[in-house]
Coordinates of C-alpha atoms in Angstrom, one line a residue:
M23 CA 12.3 26.6 24.3
S24 CA 14.7 23.8 23.5
T25 CA 13.7 20.9 21.4
Q26 CA 12.8 17.8 23.2
R27 CA 10.9 14.6 22.4
S28 CA 8.5 12.8 24.6
T29 CA 5.8 10.1 24.4
T30 CA 4.6 10.7 28.0
T31 CA 1.9 13.1 29.1
P32 CA 3.0 14.6 32.4
A33 CA 1.6 18.0 31.6
A34 CA -1.8 16.6 30.7
D35 CA -2.5 15.8 34.3
A36 CA -3.2 19.4 35.1
A37 CA -5.4 20.0 32.0
T38 CA -9.1 20.2 31.9
T39 CA -11.1 17.2 30.8
P40 CA -10.4 17.0 27.0
R41 CA -14.1 16.9 26.0
D42 CA -14.6 20.2 27.8
L43 CA -12.6 22.0 25.1
R44 CA -14.4 23.6 22.3
I45 CA -12.6 23.9 19.0
T46 CA -12.8 26.1 15.8
V47 CA -11.0 25.2 12.6
F48 CA -10.5 28.1 10.2
G49 CA -10.3 27.0 6.6
T50 CA -12.2 24.0 5.2
G51 CA -10.0 22.8 2.3
Y52 CA -8.1 19.5 2.4
L53 CA -6.4 20.3 5.7
G54 CA -9.2 22.1 7.5
A55 CA -12.1 19.9 6.6
T56 CA -10.2 16.8 7.5
H57 CA -8.9 18.3 10.8
A58 CA -12.4 19.5 11.8
V59 CA -13.9 16.1 11.1
A60 CA -11.1 14.3 13.0
M61 CA -11.4 16.6 16.0
A62 CA -15.1 15.8 16.2
E63 CA -14.3 12.1 15.8
L64 CA -12.0 12.5 18.8
G65 CA -15.0 13.7 20.8
F66 CA -14.7 17.5 20.7
D67 CA -17.4 20.1 19.8
V68 CA -16.0 21.6 16.6
V69 CA -17.0 24.5 14.3
G70 CA -15.5 24.7 10.9
V71 CA -15.2 28.3 9.6
D72 CA -14.8 29.5 6.0
V73 CA -15.5 32.6 4.0
D74 CA -16.6 30.4 1.1
A75 CA -20.3 29.9 1.6
S76 CA -20.5 27.1 -1.0
K77 CA -17.9 25.0 0.9
V78 CA -19.7 25.6 4.2
E79 CA -23.1 24.6 2.7
A80 CA -21.7 21.5 1.1
L81 CA -19.9 20.3 4.3
A82 CA -23.0 21.1 6.4
A83 CA -25.0 18.9 4.0
G84 CA -22.6 16.1 4.5
K85 CA -20.8 16.5 1.1
V86 CA -17.1 16.6 0.9
P87 CA -16.1 19.0 -2.0
F88 CA -13.1 16.9 -2.9
F89 CA -12.2 13.2 -3.0
E90 CA -10.6 11.8 0.2
P91 CA -11.1 8.2 1.1
G92 CA -13.0 7.7 4.4
L93 CA -13.8 11.4 5.0
P94 CA -17.4 11.4 3.7
E95 CA -18.4 8.7 6.2
L96 CA -16.8 10.4 9.2
L97 CA -18.3 13.7 8.1
E98 CA -21.8 12.3 8.0
K99 CA -21.3 10.5 11.3
N100 CA -20.1 13.5 13.2
L101 CA -22.7 15.9 11.8
Q102 CA -25.4 13.5 13.1
T103 CA -23.8 13.5 16.6
G104 CA -24.2 17.3 16.7
R105 CA -20.5 17.6 17.6
L106 CA -19.6 19.2 14.2
R107 CA -21.0 22.1 12.3
F108 CA -19.8 24.6 9.7
T109 CA -20.4 28.3 9.4
T110 CA -19.3 31.6 7.8
D111 CA -20.0 33.4 11.0
A112 CA -16.5 33.8 12.5
A113 CA -17.6 35.9 15.4
S114 CA -20.0 33.4 16.9
A115 CA -17.7 30.5 16.3
V116 CA -14.7 32.2 18.0
A117 CA -16.8 33.4 20.9
G118 CA -17.7 29.9 22.0
A119 CA -14.4 28.2 21.6
D120 CA -11.2 27.6 23.5
V121 CA -8.8 26.4 20.8
H122 CA -8.6 27.9 17.3
F123 CA -6.8 26.0 14.5
V124 CA -5.6 28.0 11.5
C125 CA -5.8 25.6 8.5
V126 CA -6.0 28.0 5.6
G127 CA -4.0 27.8 2.4
T128 CA -0.6 29.4 1.7
P129 CA -0.3 29.3 -2.1
Q130 CA 2.6 30.5 -4.0
Q131 CA 2.5 34.2 -4.9
R132 CA 1.8 35.1 -8.5
T133 CA 4.9 37.2 -8.9
S134 CA 7.5 35.1 -7.0
H135 CA 8.3 31.8 -5.3
A136 CA 7.3 33.3 -1.9
A137 CA 4.3 32.0 0.0
N138 CA 1.1 34.1 0.0
L139 CA 0.4 34.6 3.7
A140 CA -2.7 36.8 3.3
Y141 CA -5.1 34.0 4.2
V142 CA -3.1 33.1 7.4
E143 CA -2.9 36.7 8.5
D144 CA -6.6 37.3 7.8
A145 CA -7.7 34.2 9.7
T146 CA -5.4 35.0 12.7
R147 CA -6.6 38.6 12.8
V148 CA -10.3 37.6 12.7
I149 CA -9.8 35.1 15.5
A150 CA -8.0 37.6 17.6
Q151 CA -10.6 40.3 17.0
H152 CA -13.5 38.2 18.1
L153 CA -12.1 36.5 21.2
T154 CA -14.2 36.8 24.3
K155 CA -12.2 34.6 26.6
D156 CA -8.7 33.2 27.1
A157 CA -7.7 31.1 24.2
V158 CA -5.0 29.2 22.3
I159 CA -4.5 29.9 18.5
V160 CA -2.8 27.0 16.8
G161 CA -1.2 27.4 13.4
K162 CA -1.3 24.3 11.2
S163 CA -0.8 26.0 7.8
T164 CA 2.6 25.6 6.2
V165 CA 4.4 28.9 6.5
P166 CA 7.9 30.4 6.0
V167 CA 10.0 30.4 9.1
G168 CA 9.6 33.6 11.0
T169 CA 5.8 33.9 10.3
A170 CA 4.6 32.8 13.7
A171 CA 6.6 35.4 15.5
R172 CA 5.0 38.1 13.4
L173 CA 1.6 36.6 13.9
R174 CA 2.2 36.8 17.7
D175 CA 2.7 40.5 17.3
L176 CA -0.5 40.7 15.3
V177 CA -2.5 38.9 18.0
A178 CA -1.0 41.1 20.7
E179 CA -2.1 44.2 18.8
T180 CA -5.6 42.9 17.9
A181 CA -6.9 40.7 20.8
P182 CA -9.1 42.5 23.4
A183 CA -7.2 43.7 26.4
G184 CA -7.1 41.5 29.5
L185 CA -7.3 38.1 27.7
D186 CA -4.6 35.5 28.0
V187 CA -4.0 34.4 24.3
E188 CA -1.1 32.3 23.1
L189 CA -0.2 31.5 19.5
V190 CA 1.7 28.3 18.9
W191 CA 2.6 26.2 15.8
N192 CA 1.5 22.7 15.2
P193 CA 2.4 21.7 11.6
E194 CA 0.3 19.2 9.7
F195 CA 1.7 16.1 8.1
L196 CA -1.3 14.6 6.3
R197 CA -1.0 13.0 2.9
E198 CA -3.8 13.4 0.4
G199 CA -5.5 10.0 0.0
K200 CA -4.5 9.1 3.5
A201 CA -5.5 12.2 5.3
V202 CA -8.0 10.7 7.8
G203 CA -5.6 8.1 9.1
D204 CA -2.7 10.7 9.2
T205 CA -4.8 13.1 11.3
L206 CA -6.3 10.5 13.7
H207 CA -3.1 8.5 14.1
P208 CA -0.2 10.9 13.4
D209 CA 3.3 9.6 13.2
R210 CA 4.4 12.6 15.3
I211 CA 2.9 15.7 16.9
V212 CA 5.1 18.8 16.8
I213 CA 4.3 21.7 19.1
G214 CA 6.2 24.9 18.8
G215 CA 6.4 27.8 21.2
A216 CA 4.0 26.5 23.9
S217 CA 4.1 27.5 27.5
P218 CA 3.4 24.6 30.0
Q219 CA -0.2 25.7 30.2
T220 CA -0.7 25.6 26.5
E221 CA 1.2 22.4 26.1
A222 CA -1.2 20.8 28.6
V223 CA -4.2 22.0 26.4
L224 CA -2.7 20.6 23.3
R225 CA -1.9 17.3 25.0
A226 CA -5.5 17.2 26.0
V227 CA -6.6 17.8 22.3
Y228 CA -4.3 15.0 21.1
A229 CA -4.8 12.7 24.1
S230 CA -6.1 9.8 22.0
P231 CA -3.2 9.6 19.5
I232 CA -0.7 10.3 22.4
A233 CA -2.2 7.4 24.3
E234 CA -1.7 5.2 21.1
G235 CA 2.0 6.1 21.1
S236 CA 2.3 9.1 18.8
P237 CA 5.5 10.9 19.9
V238 CA 5.3 14.5 20.9
V239 CA 8.1 16.9 19.8
L240 CA 8.3 20.1 21.9
T241 CA 10.3 22.9 20.3
D242 CA 10.5 26.6 19.5
L243 CA 8.4 28.4 16.9
P244 CA 11.1 28.6 14.1
T245 CA 11.9 24.9 14.4
A246 CA 8.2 23.9 14.3
E247 CA 7.7 26.1 11.2
L248 CA 10.6 24.4 9.4
V249 CA 9.7 20.8 10.2
K250 CA 7.0 20.4 7.5
V251 CA 8.8 22.3 4.7
S252 CA 12.0 20.4 5.5
A253 CA 10.2 17.1 5.3
N254 CA 8.7 18.0 2.0
A255 CA 12.1 19.3 0.7
F256 CA 13.8 16.0 1.7
L257 CA 11.1 13.9 0.0
A258 CA 11.3 16.1 -3.1
T259 CA 15.1 15.7 -3.1
K260 CA 14.9 12.0 -2.9
I261 CA 12.5 11.9 -5.9
S262 CA 14.7 14.2 -8.0
F263 CA 17.8 12.1 -7.0
I264 CA 16.4 8.9 -8.4
N265 CA 15.1 10.7 -11.5
A266 CA 18.6 12.1 -12.1
I267 CA 20.0 8.6 -11.7
A268 CA 17.3 7.3 -14.1
G269 CA 19.0 9.5 -16.8
V270 CA 22.3 7.7 -16.1
C271 CA 20.5 4.3 -16.3
E272 CA 19.1 5.2 -19.7
A273 CA 22.5 6.3 -21.0
A274 CA 24.2 3.2 -19.5
G275 CA 21.5 0.6 -20.4
A276 CA 20.7 -0.1 -16.8
D277 CA 17.3 -0.6 -15.1
V278 CA 16.5 2.1 -12.6
T279 CA 13.6 0.0 -11.0
V280 CA 16.0 -2.8 -10.1
L281 CA 18.5 -0.3 -8.9
A282 CA 16.0 1.4 -6.7
D283 CA 14.9 -1.9 -5.2
A284 CA 18.6 -2.6 -4.4
L285 CA 19.1 0.8 -2.9
G286 CA 15.9 0.5 -0.8
H287 CA 17.2 -2.5 1.1
D288 CA 19.7 -0.1 2.7
V289 CA 17.9 0.9 5.9
R290 CA 19.6 4.3 5.8
I291 CA 17.9 5.0 2.4
G292 CA 14.6 3.0 2.3
R293 CA 12.5 2.2 -0.8
Q294 CA 9.8 4.9 -0.4
F295 CA 10.0 7.9 -2.8
L296 CA 12.6 6.1 -4.9
D297 CA 10.3 5.5 -7.9
A298 CA 11.8 7.1 -11.0
G299 CA 9.2 8.7 -13.3
L300 CA 7.2 11.8 -14.0
G301 CA 8.1 13.4 -10.6
F302 CA 6.1 15.2 -8.0
G303 CA 3.3 17.7 -8.2
G304 CA 0.2 18.7 -6.2
G305 CA -0.5 21.5 -3.9
C306 CA 2.3 21.0 -1.4
L307 CA 5.7 19.8 -2.5
P308 CA 6.2 22.2 -5.4
K309 CA 5.1 25.4 -3.7
D310 CA 6.7 24.3 -0.4
I311 CA 10.2 23.8 -1.8
R312 CA 9.9 27.0 -3.7
A313 CA 8.8 28.9 -0.7
L314 CA 11.7 27.4 1.3
M315 CA 14.1 28.3 -1.5
H316 CA 12.9 31.9 -1.4
R317 CA 13.1 32.1 2.4
A318 CA 16.6 30.5 2.4
N319 CA 17.8 33.2 0.0
E320 CA 16.3 35.9 2.2
L321 CA 18.2 34.4 5.2
G322 CA 21.4 34.1 3.2
A323 CA 21.4 30.3 3.3
Y324 CA 22.4 30.1 -0.4
R325 CA 23.6 26.5 -0.5
A326 CA 20.2 25.3 0.6
A327 CA 18.5 27.5 -1.9
G328 CA 20.8 26.2 -4.7
L329 CA 20.1 22.6 -3.8
L330 CA 16.3 23.2 -3.9
Q331 CA 16.7 25.0 -7.2
Q332 CA 18.3 21.9 -8.7
V333 CA 15.6 19.6 -7.2
D334 CA 12.9 21.7 -8.8
E335 CA 14.7 21.9 -12.2
I336 CA 15.2 18.1 -12.2
N337 CA 11.6 17.5 -11.4
M338 CA 10.2 19.8 -14.0
G339 CA 12.6 18.3 -16.6
Q340 CA 10.9 14.9 -16.1
R341 CA 7.8 16.3 -17.7
E342 CA 9.7 17.4 -20.7
R343 CA 11.4 14.0 -20.9
V344 CA 8.0 12.2 -21.1
V345 CA 6.9 14.6 -23.8
D346 CA 10.0 13.8 -25.7
L347 CA 9.4 10.1 -25.3
A348 CA 5.9 10.5 -26.7
L349 CA 7.3 12.4 -29.7
E350 CA 9.9 9.7 -30.3
A351 CA 7.2 7.0 -30.1
C352 CA 5.2 8.8 -32.8
G353 CA 8.1 9.2 -35.2
G354 CA 9.0 12.8 -34.1
S355 CA 5.6 14.4 -34.2
V356 CA 2.3 13.9 -32.5
L357 CA 0.4 16.1 -35.0
N358 CA -3.0 14.4 -35.6
K359 CA -1.8 11.4 -33.6
R360 CA -4.2 9.9 -30.9
V361 CA -2.6 9.9 -27.5
G362 CA -4.3 8.0 -24.7
V363 CA -3.5 9.3 -21.2
L364 CA -4.2 7.3 -18.1
G365 CA -4.2 9.6 -15.1
A366 CA -5.0 13.3 -14.4
A367 CA -4.5 13.6 -10.6
F368 CA -1.0 14.3 -9.4
K369 CA -1.1 11.0 -7.5
P370 CA -3.6 8.2 -6.8
L371 CA -6.4 8.4 -4.2
T372 CA -7.1 12.0 -4.8
D373 CA -8.9 14.2 -7.3
D374 CA -6.4 17.0 -6.8
V375 CA -4.9 18.3 -10.1
R376 CA -3.0 21.2 -8.8
D377 CA 0.4 21.3 -10.5
S378 CA -0.4 17.9 -11.9
P379 CA 2.5 16.5 -14.0
A380 CA 0.0 14.3 -15.8
L381 CA -2.1 17.2 -17.0
N382 CA 1.0 19.2 -17.8
V383 CA 2.3 16.5 -20.1
A384 CA -1.2 16.0 -21.7
A385 CA -1.6 19.7 -22.3
A386 CA 1.9 19.9 -23.8
L387 CA 1.1 17.2 -26.3
H388 CA -2.3 18.8 -27.1
L389 CA -0.4 22.0 -27.9
R390 CA 1.7 20.0 -30.4
G391 CA -1.4 18.9 -32.3
A392 CA -2.1 15.6 -30.6
Q393 CA -5.7 14.3 -30.1
V394 CA -5.5 13.6 -26.4
T395 CA -8.0 11.5 -24.4
V396 CA -7.5 11.6 -20.7
F397 CA -9.1 9.2 -18.2
D398 CA -8.9 9.3 -14.4
P399 CA -11.2 7.4 -12.1
E400 CA -11.7 10.4 -9.7
A401 CA -10.1 13.5 -11.1
G402 CA -12.0 13.8 -14.4
D403 CA -14.2 16.7 -13.3
T404 CA -11.5 18.7 -11.7
A405 CA -9.2 18.1 -14.6
R406 CA -11.9 19.2 -17.1
R407 CA -12.3 22.5 -15.1
A408 CA -8.6 23.1 -15.1
F409 CA -7.9 22.0 -18.7
P410 CA -11.2 22.2 -20.7
T411 CA -9.5 22.0 -24.1
L412 CA -8.3 18.4 -23.5
G413 CA -10.4 15.4 -24.4
Y414 CA -11.7 13.2 -21.6
G415 CA -12.9 9.6 -21.6
T416 CA -15.1 7.7 -19.1
S417 CA -13.1 4.5 -19.0
V418 CA -9.6 3.0 -19.6
D419 CA -10.9 1.5 -22.8
E420 CA -12.0 4.9 -24.1
A421 CA -8.6 6.4 -23.5
V422 CA -6.8 3.4 -25.2
E423 CA -9.1 3.0 -28.2
D424 CA -7.3 3.7 -31.5
C425 CA -4.4 5.4 -29.7
D426 CA -1.0 5.7 -31.4
V427 CA 0.7 5.8 -28.0
L428 CA -0.6 5.3 -24.5
L429 CA 0.9 7.2 -21.5
V430 CA 0.4 6.0 -17.9
L431 CA 0.9 9.2 -15.9
T432 CA -0.8 8.4 -12.6
E433 CA -0.3 5.1 -10.9
W434 CA -3.9 4.2 -10.0
D435 CA -4.3 0.5 -9.1
Q436 CA -6.7 -0.1 -12.0
F437 CA -4.1 1.1 -14.4
V438 CA -1.3 -0.9 -12.9
G439 CA -3.5 -4.0 -12.8
A440 CA -5.1 -3.6 -16.3
D441 CA -4.9 -6.5 -18.8
P442 CA -2.3 -5.5 -21.4
Q443 CA -3.4 -8.3 -23.7
R444 CA -7.0 -7.0 -24.0
L445 CA -5.9 -3.4 -24.2
A446 CA -3.5 -4.2 -27.0
G447 CA -6.5 -5.1 -29.2
L448 CA -8.0 -1.7 -28.6
A449 CA -4.9 0.4 -29.6
R450 CA -4.1 1.4 -33.1
S451 CA -0.4 1.0 -32.3
P452 CA 0.4 -0.8 -29.0
R453 CA 3.1 1.6 -27.7
V454 CA 3.1 2.4 -24.0
I455 CA 5.1 4.9 -21.9
D456 CA 5.1 3.9 -18.2
A457 CA 5.9 7.3 -16.7
R458 CA 5.5 6.1 -13.1
G459 CA 7.5 2.9 -13.2
K460 CA 4.7 0.8 -11.8
L461 CA 3.6 -1.4 -14.8
P462 CA 4.8 -5.0 -15.0
A463 CA 7.0 -4.5 -18.0
A464 CA 7.4 -8.2 -18.9
D465 CA 3.6 -8.7 -19.1
W466 CA 3.1 -5.7 -21.3
R467 CA 5.9 -6.7 -23.6
A468 CA 4.6 -10.2 -23.8
A469 CA 1.2 -8.8 -24.8
G470 CA 2.8 -7.1 -27.8
W471 CA 3.3 -3.6 -26.5
H472 CA 6.4 -1.6 -27.3
F473 CA 7.2 -0.6 -23.7
T474 CA 9.2 2.4 -22.6
G475 CA 9.8 3.5 -19.0
L476 CA 11.9 6.3 -17.6
G477 CA 15.3 4.7 -16.7
R478 CA 14.3 1.4 -18.1
L479 CA 15.2 -0.3 -21.4
A480 CA 12.7 0.2 -24.2
A481 CA 11.5 -2.9 -26.0

């Protein structure tokens, strides 16, 4: 099928009434839980399915097992309406539904940069095995290009004979911290590999956002699979580019923040993702660019793989640079120095610490003998589970108290808006490293702090 773009809904005219469709969502992590709640909010009967009984019990009780603004309220609302429930019983869930979303994780393999597709394959197989009527299986998980074609073969081998079953790909584009809005009001809806009949079903599923103006991109399976990883790779490249330029700014005595502002006025470039600093982390960008790098090498696309290798190396190098700045601030050694760390999550508005640059830096300083105290307004518990040997505070003040150097590693609003004058009175030595480029440098310097930022003049 050739790629095309459309904001109209001609195929939806032949579809059944949207609310007649019953939906399952396999996987109840960040993607799956949010998608299940959003589908219920759009008026569908939805069953969320997971093999993890603790997740299912928590969600069924109205408790979101991670921090995501707005999601707990919508979960509680839709549980009360009866449109939403959660189960570990895949067979009963599949038997009663028409559309099955695969939203399970695709983590990086332990022994390579390749994506681990075991969960996607298992979920697809379970759905196909338990089908009792015609159905659409919709992949939303981020997968290497070529995966969907293999899953179609798996479905053909596994589904009961005589059923009309079609597998398509509909990648997700939600951002942690903004996942509810991104799911209910997507900036685009990509549908890969759909027949006219299945296109009509998915237009019915997404009727509300389509009516609001969300554009629909119809394409083939490989293109749909590549959209999400390509988007993440581009954003990662943009971040690593400005971080590379930050090194030039430091060497030349320039200010990367002003430079980024100037670049951002160019509409071809834009200001987003041009903040020099500690770099990207989390559960998506790092593993997605590595999986794309691995797949590009498999396909012989070596220039793309080489570019992504450089992006990854620049990003990881930023963590080392912040460690070096902390060592310099403490006279060459952090042994027995108190280091205050503001931030544990990989970005604000989440408690996700997967591949968190902040915790990576904190742990590296701890290994060099520093007494590290970390504070994060939401990620304290998840950070403690991931890095139990670090020290944790319950407030900004506790992290700053008697510190020899303060590192701002996650740009939460309460850190950016903190009173530097008051905090200076708490520190043993008022030295701050702004690793996210968000602090008002002049205010901190005026309050007596020795201020250092990546790509910015120290003073």
